[in-house]
PDB file of C-alpha atoms in Angstrom:
ATOM      1  CA  UNK A   1      36.785 124.442  32.885  1.00 72.00           C
ATOM      2  CA  UNK A   2      35.393 126.929  30.611  1.00 80.00           C
ATOM      3  CA  UNK A   3      32.423 127.106  32.149  1.00 93.00           C
ATOM      4  CA  UNK A   4      29.435 128.454  29.500  1.00 96.00           C
ATOM      5  CA  UNK A   5      30.861 129.661  26.573  1.00 96.00           C
ATOM      6  CA  UNK A   6      28.754 132.217  24.047  1.00 97.00           C
ATOM      7  CA  UNK A   7      29.726 133.203  20.564  1.00 97.00           C
ATOM      8  CA  UNK A   8      29.323 135.777  18.959  1.00 97.00           C
ATOM      9  CA  UNK A   9      29.560 138.544  21.782  1.00 96.00           C
ATOM     10  CA  UNK A  10      28.062 141.230  19.927  1.00 97.00           C
ATOM     11  CA  UNK A  11      26.031 140.424  16.452  1.00 97.00           C
ATOM     12  CA  UNK A  12      24.212 143.417  14.301  1.00 97.00           C
ATOM     13  CA  UNK A  13      21.832 141.445  11.407  1.00 97.00           C
ATOM     14  CA  UNK A  14      19.249 142.919   8.792  1.00 97.00           C
ATOM     15  CA  UNK A  15      15.886 142.389   9.490  1.00 98.00           C
ATOM     16  CA  UNK A  16      15.183 138.886   7.342  1.00 97.00           C
ATOM     17  CA  UNK A  17      18.456 137.573   8.124  1.00 97.00           C
ATOM     18  CA  UNK A  18      19.278 134.364   9.893  1.00 96.00           C
ATOM     19  CA  UNK A  19      21.502 133.537  11.991  1.00 96.00           C
ATOM     20  CA  UNK A  20      22.962 130.910  14.690  1.00 98.00           C
ATOM     21  CA  UNK A  21      24.277 132.073  18.001  1.00 98.00           C
ATOM     22  CA  UNK A  22      26.539 129.336  19.866  1.00 98.00           C
ATOM     23  CA  UNK A  23      26.525 128.212  23.431  1.00 98.00           C
ATOM     24  CA  UNK A  24      28.628 125.268  24.620  1.00 97.00           C
ATOM     25  CA  UNK A  25      28.906 123.856  28.344  1.00 96.00           C
ATOM     26  CA  UNK A  26      32.077 121.497  29.483  1.00 95.00           C
ATOM     27  CA  UNK A  27      30.533 120.410  32.938  1.00 93.00           C
ATOM     28  CA  UNK A  28      28.529 117.731  31.368  1.00 92.00           C
ATOM     29  CA  UNK A  29      25.592 119.466  32.277  1.00 92.00           C
ATOM     30  CA  UNK A  30      22.460 117.740  31.260  1.00 91.00           C
ATOM     31  CA  UNK A  31      19.907 120.860  31.069  1.00 90.00           C
ATOM     32  CA  UNK A  32      20.752 123.896  28.726  1.00 92.00           C
ATOM     33  CA  UNK A  33      18.575 126.801  28.370  1.00 92.00           C
ATOM     34  CA  UNK A  34      18.442 129.825  26.370  1.00 95.00           C
ATOM     35  CA  UNK A  35      16.665 133.600  27.582  1.00 94.00           C
ATOM     36  CA  UNK A  36      16.111 136.799  26.259  1.00 95.00           C
ATOM     37  CA  UNK A  37      16.494 140.016  28.133  1.00 94.00           C
ATOM     38  CA  UNK A  38      15.485 143.277  27.147  1.00 91.00           C
ATOM     39  CA  UNK A  39      16.325 146.104  28.756  1.00 84.00           C
ATOM     40  CA  UNK A  40      14.941 147.002  32.037  1.00 78.00           C
ATOM     41  CA  UNK A  41      13.338 143.557  32.162  1.00 81.00           C
ATOM     42  CA  UNK A  42      14.073 140.253  33.179  1.00 84.00           C
ATOM     43  CA  UNK A  43      14.846 136.909  31.712  1.00 88.00           C
ATOM     44  CA  UNK A  44      12.233 135.030  29.306  1.00 90.00           C
ATOM     45  CA  UNK A  45      13.039 131.407  28.321  1.00 88.00           C
ATOM     46  CA  UNK A  46      12.866 131.059  25.040  1.00 93.00           C
ATOM     47  CA  UNK A  47      13.862 127.383  24.855  1.00 94.00           C
ATOM     48  CA  UNK A  48      15.323 124.797  26.878  1.00 91.00           C
ATOM     49  CA  UNK A  49      16.808 121.095  26.775  1.00 92.00           C
ATOM     50  CA  UNK A  50      16.891 117.800  29.560  1.00 88.00           C
ATOM     51  CA  UNK A  51      19.495 116.262  27.721  1.00 91.00           C
ATOM     52  CA  UNK A  52      21.254 115.833  23.873  1.00 93.00           C
ATOM     53  CA  UNK A  53      17.902 114.798  21.306  1.00 94.00           C
ATOM     54  CA  UNK A  54      15.581 116.452  23.977  1.00 93.00           C
ATOM     55  CA  UNK A  55      14.327 120.288  23.355  1.00 94.00           C
ATOM     56  CA  UNK A  56      11.554 122.463  24.974  1.00 91.00           C
ATOM     57  CA  UNK A  57       9.750 125.691  23.862  1.00 92.00           C
ATOM     58  CA  UNK A  58       9.727 127.724  27.104  1.00 88.00           C
ATOM     59  CA  UNK A  59       7.630 131.144  27.164  1.00 86.00           C
ATOM     60  CA  UNK A  60       8.500 133.041  24.052  1.00 92.00           C
ATOM     61  CA  UNK A  61       9.760 130.289  21.321  1.00 95.00           C
ATOM     62  CA  UNK A  62       8.328 132.138  18.279  1.00 96.00           C
ATOM     63  CA  UNK A  63      10.778 133.230  15.581  1.00 96.00           C
ATOM     64  CA  UNK A  64      13.726 130.886  17.159  1.00 97.00           C
ATOM     65  CA  UNK A  65      14.612 127.173  16.408  1.00 97.00           C
ATOM     66  CA  UNK A  66      16.825 125.042  18.534  1.00 97.00           C
ATOM     67  CA  UNK A  67      18.513 121.833  18.481  1.00 96.00           C
ATOM     68  CA  UNK A  68      20.825 119.333  21.157  1.00 97.00           C
ATOM     69  CA  UNK A  69      22.562 116.775  19.148  1.00 97.00           C
ATOM     70  CA  UNK A  70      25.446 116.952  22.252  1.00 96.00           C
ATOM     71  CA  UNK A  71      25.539 117.233  25.538  1.00 96.00           C
ATOM     72  CA  UNK A  72      27.956 120.247  25.329  1.00 97.00           C
ATOM     73  CA  UNK A  73      26.134 122.329  22.621  1.00 97.00           C
ATOM     74  CA  UNK A  74      23.286 124.270  22.446  1.00 98.00           C
ATOM     75  CA  UNK A  75      22.579 126.253  19.337  1.00 98.00           C
ATOM     76  CA  UNK A  76      20.073 129.132  18.903  1.00 98.00           C
ATOM     77  CA  UNK A  77      18.936 129.822  15.462  1.00 98.00           C
ATOM     78  CA  UNK A  78      17.064 132.939  14.196  1.00 97.00           C
ATOM     79  CA  UNK A  79      15.383 131.941  11.490  1.00 92.00           C
ATOM     80  CA  UNK A  80      14.223 135.555  10.134  1.00 96.00           C
ATOM     81  CA  UNK A  81      15.477 138.183  12.077  1.00 97.00           C
ATOM     82  CA  UNK A  82      13.104 141.210  13.029  1.00 97.00           C
ATOM     83  CA  UNK A  83      13.419 144.120  14.999  1.00 96.00           C
ATOM     84  CA  UNK A  84      11.674 143.004  17.808  1.00 96.00           C
ATOM     85  CA  UNK A  85      14.368 140.202  18.684  1.00 97.00           C
ATOM     86  CA  UNK A  86      16.765 143.465  19.334  1.00 97.00           C
ATOM     87  CA  UNK A  87      17.838 141.893  22.818  1.00 97.00           C
ATOM     88  CA  UNK A  88      20.423 140.065  24.846  1.00 97.00           C
ATOM     89  CA  UNK A  89      20.510 136.666  24.769  1.00 98.00           C
ATOM     90  CA  UNK A  90      22.268 134.652  27.444  1.00 96.00           C
ATOM     91  CA  UNK A  91      22.790 130.520  27.430  1.00 96.00           C
ATOM     92  CA  UNK A  92      22.773 128.684  31.082  1.00 93.00           C
ATOM     93  CA  UNK A  93      23.010 125.115  31.773  1.00 93.00           C
ATOM     94  CA  UNK A  94      22.956 122.994  35.018  1.00 89.00           C
ATOM     95  CA  UNK A  95      22.535 119.434  36.083  1.00 83.00           C
ATOM     96  CA  UNK A  96      18.929 119.450  35.370  1.00 67.00           C
ATOM     97  CA  UNK A  97      17.010 118.479  38.531  1.00 53.00           C
ATOM     98  CA  UNK A  98      18.250 121.160  40.878  1.00 59.00           C
ATOM     99  CA  UNK A  99      18.437 125.646  39.647  1.00 59.00           C
ATOM    100  CA  UNK A 100      21.418 126.314  40.356  1.00 82.00           C
ATOM    101  CA  UNK A 101      22.110 127.354  36.685  1.00 87.00           C
ATOM    102  CA  UNK A 102      25.580 128.169  35.412  1.00 91.00           C
ATOM    103  CA  UNK A 103      25.005 131.016  32.466  1.00 94.00           C
ATOM    104  CA  UNK A 104      27.274 132.695  29.830  1.00 96.00           C
ATOM    105  CA  UNK A 105      28.464 135.999  29.419  1.00 95.00           C
ATOM    106  CA  UNK A 106      25.509 136.871  26.698  1.00 96.00           C
ATOM    107  CA  UNK A 107      25.625 137.749  23.467  1.00 97.00           C
ATOM    108  CA  UNK A 108      24.082 141.324  22.172  1.00 97.00           C
ATOM    109  CA  UNK A 109      22.200 141.209  19.182  1.00 97.00           C
ATOM    110  CA  UNK A 110      20.496 144.521  17.093  1.00 97.00           C
ATOM    111  CA  UNK A 111      18.386 144.078  14.228  1.00 97.00           C
ATOM    112  CA  UNK A 112      18.277 146.675  12.205  1.00 97.00           C
TER     113      UNK A 112
ATOM    114  CA  UNK B   1       4.603 127.173  37.582  1.00 55.00           C
ATOM    115  CA  UNK B   2       4.092 129.787  40.218  1.00 63.00           C
ATOM    116  CA  UNK B   3       4.231 133.262  39.658  1.00 80.00           C
ATOM    117  CA  UNK B   4       6.187 135.758  41.724  1.00 88.00           C
ATOM    118  CA  UNK B   5       5.962 138.955  43.041  1.00 91.00           C
ATOM    119  CA  UNK B   6       9.155 141.119  44.057  1.00 94.00           C
ATOM    120  CA  UNK B   7       9.163 144.789  45.423  1.00 96.00           C
ATOM    121  CA  UNK B   8      10.784 146.569  41.987  1.00 94.00           C
ATOM    122  CA  UNK B   9      13.741 148.346  43.720  1.00 97.00           C
ATOM    123  CA  UNK B  10      15.005 148.650  47.102  1.00 98.00           C
ATOM    124  CA  UNK B  11      17.509 151.108  48.664  1.00 98.00           C
ATOM    125  CA  UNK B  12      20.210 150.379  51.640  1.00 98.00           C
ATOM    126  CA  UNK B  13      23.294 151.290  52.887  1.00 98.00           C
ATOM    127  CA  UNK B  14      26.791 149.755  53.194  1.00 98.00           C
ATOM    128  CA  UNK B  15      26.953 147.925  56.512  1.00 97.00           C
ATOM    129  CA  UNK B  16      22.993 147.528  56.927  1.00 97.00           C
ATOM    130  CA  UNK B  17      20.914 144.439  56.218  1.00 97.00           C
ATOM    131  CA  UNK B  18      18.465 143.970  53.654  1.00 98.00           C
ATOM    132  CA  UNK B  19      15.631 141.861  53.255  1.00 98.00           C
ATOM    133  CA  UNK B  20      14.142 140.878  50.089  1.00 97.00           C
ATOM    134  CA  UNK B  21      10.865 139.540  50.129  1.00 96.00           C
ATOM    135  CA  UNK B  22       9.311 137.211  47.465  1.00 95.00           C
ATOM    136  CA  UNK B  23       5.357 136.102  47.318  1.00 94.00           C
ATOM    137  CA  UNK B  24       4.689 133.018  45.343  1.00 90.00           C
ATOM    138  CA  UNK B  25       0.947 132.521  46.388  1.00 90.00           C
ATOM    139  CA  UNK B  26       0.481 129.207  44.415  1.00 87.00           C
ATOM    140  CA  UNK B  27       3.199 127.323  44.792  1.00 88.00           C
ATOM    141  CA  UNK B  28       2.915 124.040  44.360  1.00 86.00           C
ATOM    142  CA  UNK B  29       4.406 120.770  46.614  1.00 87.00           C
ATOM    143  CA  UNK B  30       7.789 120.074  44.053  1.00 82.00           C
ATOM    144  CA  UNK B  31       8.578 123.784  43.963  1.00 85.00           C
ATOM    145  CA  UNK B  32      11.728 124.872  45.228  1.00 87.00           C
ATOM    146  CA  UNK B  33      12.725 128.689  45.452  1.00 90.00           C
ATOM    147  CA  UNK B  34      16.297 129.932  44.145  1.00 90.00           C
ATOM    148  CA  UNK B  35      17.533 133.374  44.222  1.00 93.00           C
ATOM    149  CA  UNK B  36      19.672 134.611  41.587  1.00 94.00           C
ATOM    150  CA  UNK B  37      21.825 137.964  41.332  1.00 96.00           C
ATOM    151  CA  UNK B  38      22.964 140.160  38.025  1.00 95.00           C
ATOM    152  CA  UNK B  39      24.883 142.427  37.486  1.00 94.00           C
ATOM    153  CA  UNK B  40      25.067 144.808  34.883  1.00 88.00           C
ATOM    154  CA  UNK B  41      26.086 143.335  31.317  1.00 86.00           C
ATOM    155  CA  UNK B  42      26.702 140.255  33.228  1.00 92.00           C
ATOM    156  CA  UNK B  43      24.317 136.791  33.018  1.00 92.00           C
ATOM    157  CA  UNK B  44      22.659 135.752  36.453  1.00 92.00           C
ATOM    158  CA  UNK B  45      24.564 134.372  39.109  1.00 94.00           C
ATOM    159  CA  UNK B  46      23.430 131.633  41.385  1.00 91.00           C
ATOM    160  CA  UNK B  47      22.915 133.082  45.145  1.00 94.00           C
ATOM    161  CA  UNK B  48      20.928 130.251  47.440  1.00 93.00           C
ATOM    162  CA  UNK B  49      18.203 128.097  46.936  1.00 91.00           C
ATOM    163  CA  UNK B  50      15.646 126.247  49.601  1.00 92.00           C
ATOM    164  CA  UNK B  51      12.687 124.312  50.159  1.00 91.00           C
ATOM    165  CA  UNK B  52      11.455 124.821  53.486  1.00 91.00           C
ATOM    166  CA  UNK B  53      12.598 126.419  57.197  1.00 91.00           C
ATOM    167  CA  UNK B  54      16.236 128.434  56.784  1.00 95.00           C
ATOM    168  CA  UNK B  55      19.188 127.704  54.388  1.00 95.00           C
ATOM    169  CA  UNK B  56      22.404 129.646  54.871  1.00 95.00           C
ATOM    170  CA  UNK B  57      25.170 130.072  52.836  1.00 94.00           C
ATOM    171  CA  UNK B  58      28.303 132.428  52.704  1.00 93.00           C
ATOM    172  CA  UNK B  59      26.814 134.885  50.857  1.00 92.00           C
ATOM    173  CA  UNK B  60      22.868 135.091  52.224  1.00 97.00           C
ATOM    174  CA  UNK B  61      20.271 133.590  54.090  1.00 97.00           C
ATOM    175  CA  UNK B  62      16.923 132.523  52.617  1.00 97.00           C
ATOM    176  CA  UNK B  63      13.627 132.346  54.743  1.00 97.00           C
ATOM    177  CA  UNK B  64      10.775 130.203  54.386  1.00 97.00           C
ATOM    178  CA  UNK B  65       7.791 130.693  56.224  1.00 96.00           C
ATOM    179  CA  UNK B  66       5.705 126.741  57.418  1.00 95.00           C
ATOM    180  CA  UNK B  67       3.377 127.786  54.131  1.00 95.00           C
ATOM    181  CA  UNK B  68       6.005 128.184  51.858  1.00 95.00           C
ATOM    182  CA  UNK B  69       3.725 131.024  49.873  1.00 94.00           C
ATOM    183  CA  UNK B  70       6.826 133.867  50.537  1.00 95.00           C
ATOM    184  CA  UNK B  71      10.566 133.671  51.122  1.00 96.00           C
ATOM    185  CA  UNK B  72      12.931 136.205  51.958  1.00 97.00           C
ATOM    186  CA  UNK B  73      16.550 136.619  51.021  1.00 98.00           C
ATOM    187  CA  UNK B  74      18.627 138.119  53.675  1.00 98.00           C
ATOM    188  CA  UNK B  75      22.320 140.004  52.799  1.00 97.00           C
ATOM    189  CA  UNK B  76      24.043 140.730  55.946  1.00 95.00           C
ATOM    190  CA  UNK B  77      25.959 143.931  55.995  1.00 94.00           C
ATOM    191  CA  UNK B  78      25.939 144.561  52.235  1.00 97.00           C
ATOM    192  CA  UNK B  79      28.370 146.498  50.155  1.00 97.00           C
ATOM    193  CA  UNK B  80      28.790 148.858  47.209  1.00 97.00           C
ATOM    194  CA  UNK B  81      29.612 145.663  45.375  1.00 96.00           C
ATOM    195  CA  UNK B  82      25.952 144.261  46.085  1.00 97.00           C
ATOM    196  CA  UNK B  83      24.260 146.560  44.089  1.00 97.00           C
ATOM    197  CA  UNK B  84      22.513 144.397  41.462  1.00 97.00           C
ATOM    198  CA  UNK B  85      19.632 143.124  40.339  1.00 95.00           C
ATOM    199  CA  UNK B  86      18.046 140.049  42.789  1.00 97.00           C
ATOM    200  CA  UNK B  87      15.547 137.646  41.307  1.00 94.00           C
ATOM    201  CA  UNK B  88      13.676 135.215  43.015  1.00 92.00           C
ATOM    202  CA  UNK B  89      12.179 132.017  41.010  1.00 88.00           C
ATOM    203  CA  UNK B  90      10.075 129.368  42.373  1.00 86.00           C
ATOM    204  CA  UNK B  91      10.058 126.064  39.937  1.00 79.00           C
ATOM    205  CA  UNK B  92       8.898 122.165  39.643  1.00 69.00           C
ATOM    206  CA  UNK B  93      11.925 119.670  40.571  1.00 56.00           C
ATOM    207  CA  UNK B  94      10.176 117.213  37.770  1.00 55.00           C
ATOM    208  CA  UNK B  95      13.033 116.764  35.693  1.00 48.00           C
ATOM    209  CA  UNK B  96      10.673 116.291  32.832  1.00 46.00           C
ATOM    210  CA  UNK B  97       9.233 119.265  33.018  1.00 49.00           C
ATOM    211  CA  UNK B  98      11.972 121.616  34.176  1.00 52.00           C
ATOM    212  CA  UNK B  99      11.845 124.781  33.313  1.00 60.00           C
ATOM    213  CA  UNK B 100      13.330 128.472  35.020  1.00 65.00           C
ATOM    214  CA  UNK B 101      11.055 131.584  34.734  1.00 69.00           C
ATOM    215  CA  UNK B 102      12.392 134.953  36.219  1.00 74.00           C
ATOM    216  CA  UNK B 103      10.417 137.665  36.672  1.00 75.00           C
ATOM    217  CA  UNK B 104      11.447 141.730  36.669  1.00 79.00           C
ATOM    218  CA  UNK B 105      13.431 141.131  39.598  1.00 92.00           C
ATOM    219  CA  UNK B 106      14.247 143.444  42.475  1.00 96.00           C
ATOM    220  CA  UNK B 107      17.009 146.643  41.494  1.00 96.00           C
ATOM    221  CA  UNK B 108      18.979 146.559  44.970  1.00 98.00           C
ATOM    222  CA  UNK B 109      20.916 150.435  44.749  1.00 98.00           C
ATOM    223  CA  UNK B 110      23.410 149.817  47.615  1.00 98.00           C
ATOM    224  CA  UNK B 111      24.693 153.934  48.833  1.00 98.00           C
ATOM    225  CA  UNK B 112      27.828 154.674  50.561  1.00 97.00           C
TER     226      UNK B 112
END
């Protein structure tokens, strides 16, 4: 049981490039979410999903897309990277109704 | 969604009990109160969750007064390894509107 896995661990992009951050969980959780954490700040919700085929926006969705074709995977796409998207990105999952979320190890993204 | 307010930072010494209070004046009927712990360069980790009165587990206790407008996380006999950021979250249990909003948290520093 690997829990929540994220790839890559580190990534450097140039402004305007696109990329996909991968997130997978093997706990059969229905609820998955993406957060970003800027230095010295709390986590801010980007997008979330309550099940396969269902996604919704969080606090800071602009510049990011998500899809949920399977229960296990919830990729986050950066459409055109900007320096303001430099952050640490965390993926999380839970059974949904209750809030014991399991977080992945994070992806540290730098946009130059 | 109920907004939460926590102290920015707290200091303690090993062996002491630490109480971190969170204010959530506009908590709704369906909202649960959840606390997470985050160490540097790691994703948050669930500590405890409650709806009213007192909840205790092997790690902490959560005290919620009758009006539910605040809650207190109690960490008994802290050690150096409890140095972390602690987040209080308040959220609706409605399945279709599940969102989890983190604030900036409370940075706890434990000294020898």
